[in-house]
XYZ file of C-alpha atoms in Angstrom:
367
model
C 180.332 -35.767 44.734
C 179.602 -36.384 48.408
C 176.777 -37.855 50.451
C 175.545 -34.276 50.802
C 174.249 -34.548 47.225
C 171.247 -36.311 48.765
C 170.385 -33.087 50.533
C 170.842 -30.629 47.678
C 167.912 -29.085 45.810
C 166.864 -30.313 42.395
C 164.314 -29.354 39.762
C 161.717 -31.680 38.237
C 159.812 -30.055 35.408
C 159.267 -26.539 36.704
C 159.180 -27.536 40.371
C 162.114 -27.147 42.764
C 162.534 -29.875 45.377
C 164.380 -29.239 48.646
C 166.461 -32.417 48.367
C 166.906 -35.626 46.373
C 165.282 -37.949 48.914
C 161.928 -39.167 47.608
C 159.318 -40.927 49.700
C 158.342 -43.974 47.637
C 154.695 -44.958 47.089
C 153.636 -47.119 50.028
C 150.270 -48.860 50.246
C 149.021 -48.488 53.828
C 145.319 -49.422 53.445
C 143.825 -46.739 55.651
C 141.260 -44.999 53.427
C 137.914 -44.353 55.107
C 134.907 -46.530 54.345
C 132.619 -46.514 52.519
C 134.044 -44.715 49.526
C 137.834 -45.191 49.830
C 138.288 -41.555 50.871
C 141.544 -40.082 52.272
C 141.119 -38.790 55.829
C 142.597 -36.309 58.272
C 144.736 -39.146 59.654
C 146.209 -39.623 56.177
C 146.906 -35.879 55.998
C 148.783 -36.020 59.308
C 150.832 -39.024 58.127
C 151.949 -37.396 54.887
C 152.550 -33.972 56.442
C 154.842 -35.597 59.017
C 157.051 -36.702 56.092
C 156.997 -33.404 54.182
C 160.769 -32.895 54.600
C 161.244 -35.415 51.767
C 162.126 -33.638 48.542
C 159.097 -35.310 46.981
C 156.384 -37.530 48.430
C 154.850 -40.003 45.996
C 151.462 -41.029 47.318
C 150.353 -44.564 47.889
C 148.998 -46.126 44.700
C 145.545 -44.657 44.108
C 142.734 -46.313 42.142
C 141.654 -44.397 39.041
C 138.347 -46.321 38.911
C 136.582 -48.974 40.935
C 137.436 -51.379 38.109
C 141.106 -50.684 38.806
C 140.897 -51.655 42.476
C 142.607 -54.779 43.759
C 142.878 -54.232 47.511
C 140.327 -53.138 50.099
C 140.923 -49.889 52.015
C 143.062 -48.315 49.280
C 142.140 -44.747 48.273
C 140.645 -43.638 44.982
C 140.689 -40.501 42.840
C 137.483 -40.931 40.834
C 134.807 -39.372 43.087
C 134.288 -35.853 44.423
C 134.694 -37.089 48.005
C 138.017 -38.741 47.186
C 139.233 -35.604 45.441
C 138.267 -33.494 48.454
C 140.053 -35.904 50.778
C 143.241 -35.711 48.743
C 142.970 -31.911 48.579
C 143.153 -31.856 52.370
C 146.194 -34.157 52.316
C 148.080 -32.051 49.768
C 147.281 -28.836 51.631
C 148.786 -30.327 54.795
C 151.963 -31.349 52.934
C 152.283 -27.955 51.256
C 151.799 -26.203 54.597
C 154.959 -27.974 55.786
C 156.858 -26.980 52.644
C 156.636 -30.349 50.920
C 155.887 -31.427 47.351
C 153.661 -34.359 46.395
C 152.809 -36.590 43.438
C 149.711 -38.758 43.146
C 150.371 -42.249 41.792
C 147.653 -43.319 39.337
C 146.820 -47.030 39.604
C 144.849 -49.632 37.717
C 145.588 -53.160 38.966
C 144.177 -55.031 35.957
C 144.009 -58.751 36.746
C 145.344 -58.415 40.317
C 141.828 -58.241 41.717
C 138.905 -60.268 42.982
C 135.198 -60.240 42.147
C 134.362 -59.008 45.659
C 136.098 -55.725 44.763
C 134.420 -55.254 41.378
C 131.036 -53.648 40.805
C 128.309 -56.296 40.562
C 130.909 -59.017 41.104
C 132.178 -58.992 37.526
C 135.541 -60.414 36.518
C 138.629 -58.204 36.646
C 140.063 -57.001 33.341
C 143.430 -57.658 31.707
C 145.099 -57.532 28.298
C 144.424 -61.262 27.921
C 142.315 -63.765 29.848
C 145.295 -65.122 31.787
C 144.897 -65.539 35.539
C 147.591 -64.483 38.020
C 147.488 -67.776 39.894
C 150.345 -67.022 42.309
C 148.923 -63.681 43.451
C 146.238 -62.595 45.883
C 144.054 -59.584 46.555
C 143.166 -58.150 49.941
C 139.399 -58.288 50.378
C 136.931 -57.410 53.110
C 134.078 -59.849 52.679
C 130.422 -58.768 52.949
C 130.333 -59.993 56.556
C 133.284 -57.727 57.407
C 135.940 -60.433 57.436
C 139.323 -59.295 56.040
C 141.089 -61.953 53.988
C 143.682 -62.583 51.312
C 141.715 -63.874 48.337
C 142.953 -65.450 45.108
C 142.966 -63.200 42.070
C 140.012 -64.161 39.926
C 140.382 -65.152 36.289
C 140.181 -61.925 34.258
C 138.430 -61.204 31.011
C 140.367 -59.681 28.134
C 139.618 -56.038 27.454
C 138.013 -55.410 24.090
C 139.925 -53.102 21.756
C 137.000 -50.679 21.835
C 137.300 -50.393 25.645
C 140.884 -49.151 25.668
C 140.120 -45.479 24.896
C 137.961 -45.580 28.026
C 140.912 -46.812 30.083
C 142.983 -43.917 28.744
C 140.160 -41.527 29.604
C 140.075 -42.853 33.177
C 143.749 -41.977 33.621
C 143.154 -38.508 32.200
C 140.153 -37.877 34.458
C 142.149 -39.020 37.487
C 145.033 -36.716 36.530
C 142.620 -33.790 36.192
C 141.243 -34.484 39.650
C 144.782 -34.693 41.024
C 145.611 -31.269 39.633
C 142.419 -29.815 41.105
C 143.372 -31.331 44.446
C 146.673 -29.450 44.277
C 149.229 -32.191 43.562
C 152.527 -31.040 42.108
C 152.777 -34.114 39.850
C 150.986 -37.270 38.830
C 152.917 -40.514 38.514
C 151.529 -43.084 36.090
C 151.961 -46.527 37.629
C 153.231 -48.771 34.822
C 155.117 -51.138 37.119
C 154.927 -53.947 39.658
C 152.724 -56.284 37.654
C 149.627 -54.087 37.319
C 147.567 -53.292 34.232
C 150.013 -51.267 32.167
C 152.859 -53.690 32.821
C 150.506 -56.567 32.007
C 150.109 -55.014 28.563
C 153.870 -54.553 28.205
C 154.928 -58.064 29.284
C 155.159 -60.961 26.833
C 153.720 -63.469 29.312
C 150.508 -61.601 30.124
C 149.766 -60.023 26.726
C 148.743 -62.530 24.050
C 146.570 -60.123 22.056
C 146.269 -60.245 18.279
C 145.122 -56.640 17.772
C 147.254 -53.482 17.592
C 147.939 -53.738 21.351
C 149.651 -57.130 21.192
C 152.496 -58.918 19.480
C 155.432 -56.595 18.777
C 157.157 -54.531 21.437
C 155.729 -51.376 19.917
C 152.212 -52.790 20.055
C 152.568 -53.955 23.650
C 153.815 -50.483 24.583
C 150.945 -48.771 22.774
C 148.548 -48.441 25.721
C 151.073 -47.007 28.169
C 152.196 -44.479 25.554
C 148.606 -43.511 24.787
C 148.029 -42.971 28.510
C 151.194 -40.899 28.894
C 150.495 -38.746 25.836
C 146.883 -38.130 26.862
C 147.793 -37.215 30.448
C 150.600 -34.930 29.228
C 148.193 -33.242 26.816
C 145.797 -32.551 29.685
C 148.085 -31.471 32.561
C 151.455 -30.696 30.935
C 154.620 -32.778 30.594
C 156.301 -30.923 33.473
C 153.658 -32.391 35.823
C 153.953 -36.040 34.722
C 156.183 -38.848 35.938
C 155.982 -42.585 35.324
C 157.105 -45.703 37.162
C 158.566 -48.775 35.452
C 159.876 -52.018 36.974
C 162.056 -53.832 34.407
C 162.790 -57.478 35.319
C 159.957 -57.516 37.866
C 158.683 -61.079 38.362
C 155.988 -60.958 41.083
C 152.255 -61.030 40.250
C 153.029 -63.751 37.688
C 154.845 -61.327 35.387
C 156.933 -63.031 32.728
C 158.623 -60.819 30.156
C 161.174 -61.987 27.617
C 161.874 -58.414 26.525
C 161.756 -56.502 29.808
C 164.965 -54.519 29.433
C 164.387 -53.874 25.736
C 160.919 -52.554 26.545
C 162.327 -50.237 29.207
C 164.839 -48.817 26.739
C 162.218 -48.325 24.044
C 159.879 -46.581 26.476
C 162.622 -44.403 27.964
C 163.340 -42.964 24.528
C 159.628 -42.456 23.878
C 159.160 -40.741 27.255
C 162.018 -38.386 26.342
C 160.312 -37.629 23.041
C 157.075 -36.810 24.867
C 158.926 -34.742 27.484
C 157.939 -36.644 30.638
C 159.359 -34.869 33.697
C 160.678 -37.917 35.520
C 161.131 -41.670 35.217
C 160.955 -43.701 38.422
C 162.571 -47.146 38.294
C 161.448 -49.756 40.829
C 164.356 -52.174 41.059
C 163.496 -55.882 40.733
C 165.787 -57.513 43.310
C 163.353 -57.569 46.255
C 160.821 -59.593 44.257
C 163.393 -62.077 42.979
C 164.005 -60.462 39.607
C 167.335 -60.205 37.822
C 169.236 -57.176 39.224
C 169.749 -54.227 36.911
C 173.263 -54.148 35.487
C 175.577 -51.160 35.334
C 175.313 -51.333 31.550
C 171.517 -51.152 31.726
C 171.684 -48.161 34.080
C 174.132 -46.316 31.842
C 172.070 -47.031 28.733
C 168.889 -45.879 30.450
C 170.621 -42.655 31.423
C 171.437 -42.073 27.769
C 167.912 -42.838 26.571
C 165.962 -40.742 29.082
C 166.698 -37.024 29.252
C 164.454 -36.102 32.179
C 164.994 -36.698 35.885
C 165.770 -40.307 36.790
C 164.987 -41.725 40.212
C 165.351 -45.255 41.508
C 163.900 -47.218 44.402
C 164.870 -50.537 45.938
C 166.179 -51.103 49.457
C 168.545 -48.128 49.584
C 170.051 -46.660 52.736
C 172.148 -43.503 53.170
C 175.389 -45.160 52.065
C 174.046 -47.088 49.073
C 172.111 -44.001 47.985
C 175.359 -42.021 48.121
C 177.076 -44.640 45.948
C 174.257 -44.632 43.396
C 174.345 -40.834 43.137
C 178.134 -40.929 42.767
C 177.663 -43.217 39.758
C 175.684 -40.376 38.146
C 173.161 -42.838 36.715
C 170.272 -41.313 38.698
C 169.283 -37.910 40.055
C 167.239 -38.941 43.106
C 166.680 -41.947 45.367
C 163.295 -43.121 46.635
C 163.061 -44.732 50.078
C 160.127 -46.857 51.194
C 160.147 -48.658 54.522
C 162.614 -46.231 56.134
C 160.017 -43.475 55.652
C 157.299 -45.627 57.231
C 159.105 -45.686 60.581
C 161.021 -42.406 60.319
C 158.968 -39.369 59.392
C 162.148 -37.322 59.881
C 164.296 -39.592 57.712
C 165.986 -36.639 56.000
C 167.197 -35.267 59.332
C 168.275 -38.713 60.533
C 170.373 -39.285 57.406
C 171.837 -35.793 57.670
C 172.871 -36.400 61.277
C 173.831 -40.051 60.911
C 171.235 -40.887 63.572
C 169.834 -44.334 64.283
C 166.573 -45.324 62.616
C 163.347 -46.629 64.096
C 162.462 -50.174 63.045
C 159.219 -50.456 61.062
C 156.496 -52.636 62.552
C 155.387 -54.934 59.738
C 152.229 -55.950 61.624
C 150.885 -52.408 61.097
C 151.894 -51.897 57.466
C 148.413 -52.576 56.052
C 145.223 -51.405 57.722
C 144.585 -50.103 61.207
C 144.684 -46.628 62.698
C 147.381 -44.379 64.180
C 149.476 -47.205 65.654
C 152.383 -47.880 63.327
C 151.229 -45.031 61.092
C 151.532 -41.602 62.733
C 153.023 -42.532 66.138
C 156.682 -43.399 65.380
C 159.014 -41.226 67.519
C 161.046 -38.441 65.937
C 164.469 -37.165 66.959
C 164.494 -34.989 70.043
C 165.782 -31.536 69.148
């Protein structure tokens, strides 16, 4: 197996991708206001990167309750759906494929972002004291704000959470997305339910591993029932430790869920590696075991470059590699890796918020 494997076609579900390079979900905080609506500028940005085998959108709020950062897009209003439809059409016009990542932040939020200033929600009333939200105050001042203490979701509310994911997935399909990716990683709501440190519930959604996994499996099964298993992916981040996540059974949970996702028929499983956030690296044994448990397409994300991606594919423990920051600064990353060309350096000052600068204006290779 050679480095060229990165550039060979692959099939996820019933969809053929041009290559195995995936553009990872990247929050860029450029949705139009009011309303958190994707814009023509967003369409240009994503279409520029359509040579990726698959683009996974920035995390997208499934409800206002699920919002933890100002200027992030939603998928729960007609205007948001129309905005995303324009984005997907632009990507498809360039021959690309795109997934919409469905996001509920849970406790990683602030009252300024919630309707009527209510508390954020979580599996248990445990505050993420080391984390912050990004908030634009009523006077227009942007600021990093502490995450407010959440309230615990009532058992009777959880079917409504599931329904929000389903409604968002329906909107995504109407907008033309090739897939939806359920965000069950990086310390947000679904991982809060899964983790031992953030879930102290005494009902059927707390306690045992199976109970803590119940909500994510209900979401996955309901979304699959609505849009089809071949259209559904999911992201997990075993050993993730940011956003105050503590989990004594992180790897065991990942293995349990991988087998359940195979049973359900989920098209792909996207693993966000924990190293960048200070988590324990994933072992070769874990990777091999995960490969055995999950029968769909496996992709991984976490600081890869062309050479390390080649090595990971050679190990045959994954089918595709997702790249984040390299795609920010290099819309033509596929061509650059194919040619061994130098990469642009991403400008961190323009990662979150702003306009075209640092978003659509990075130079591409001259033909």
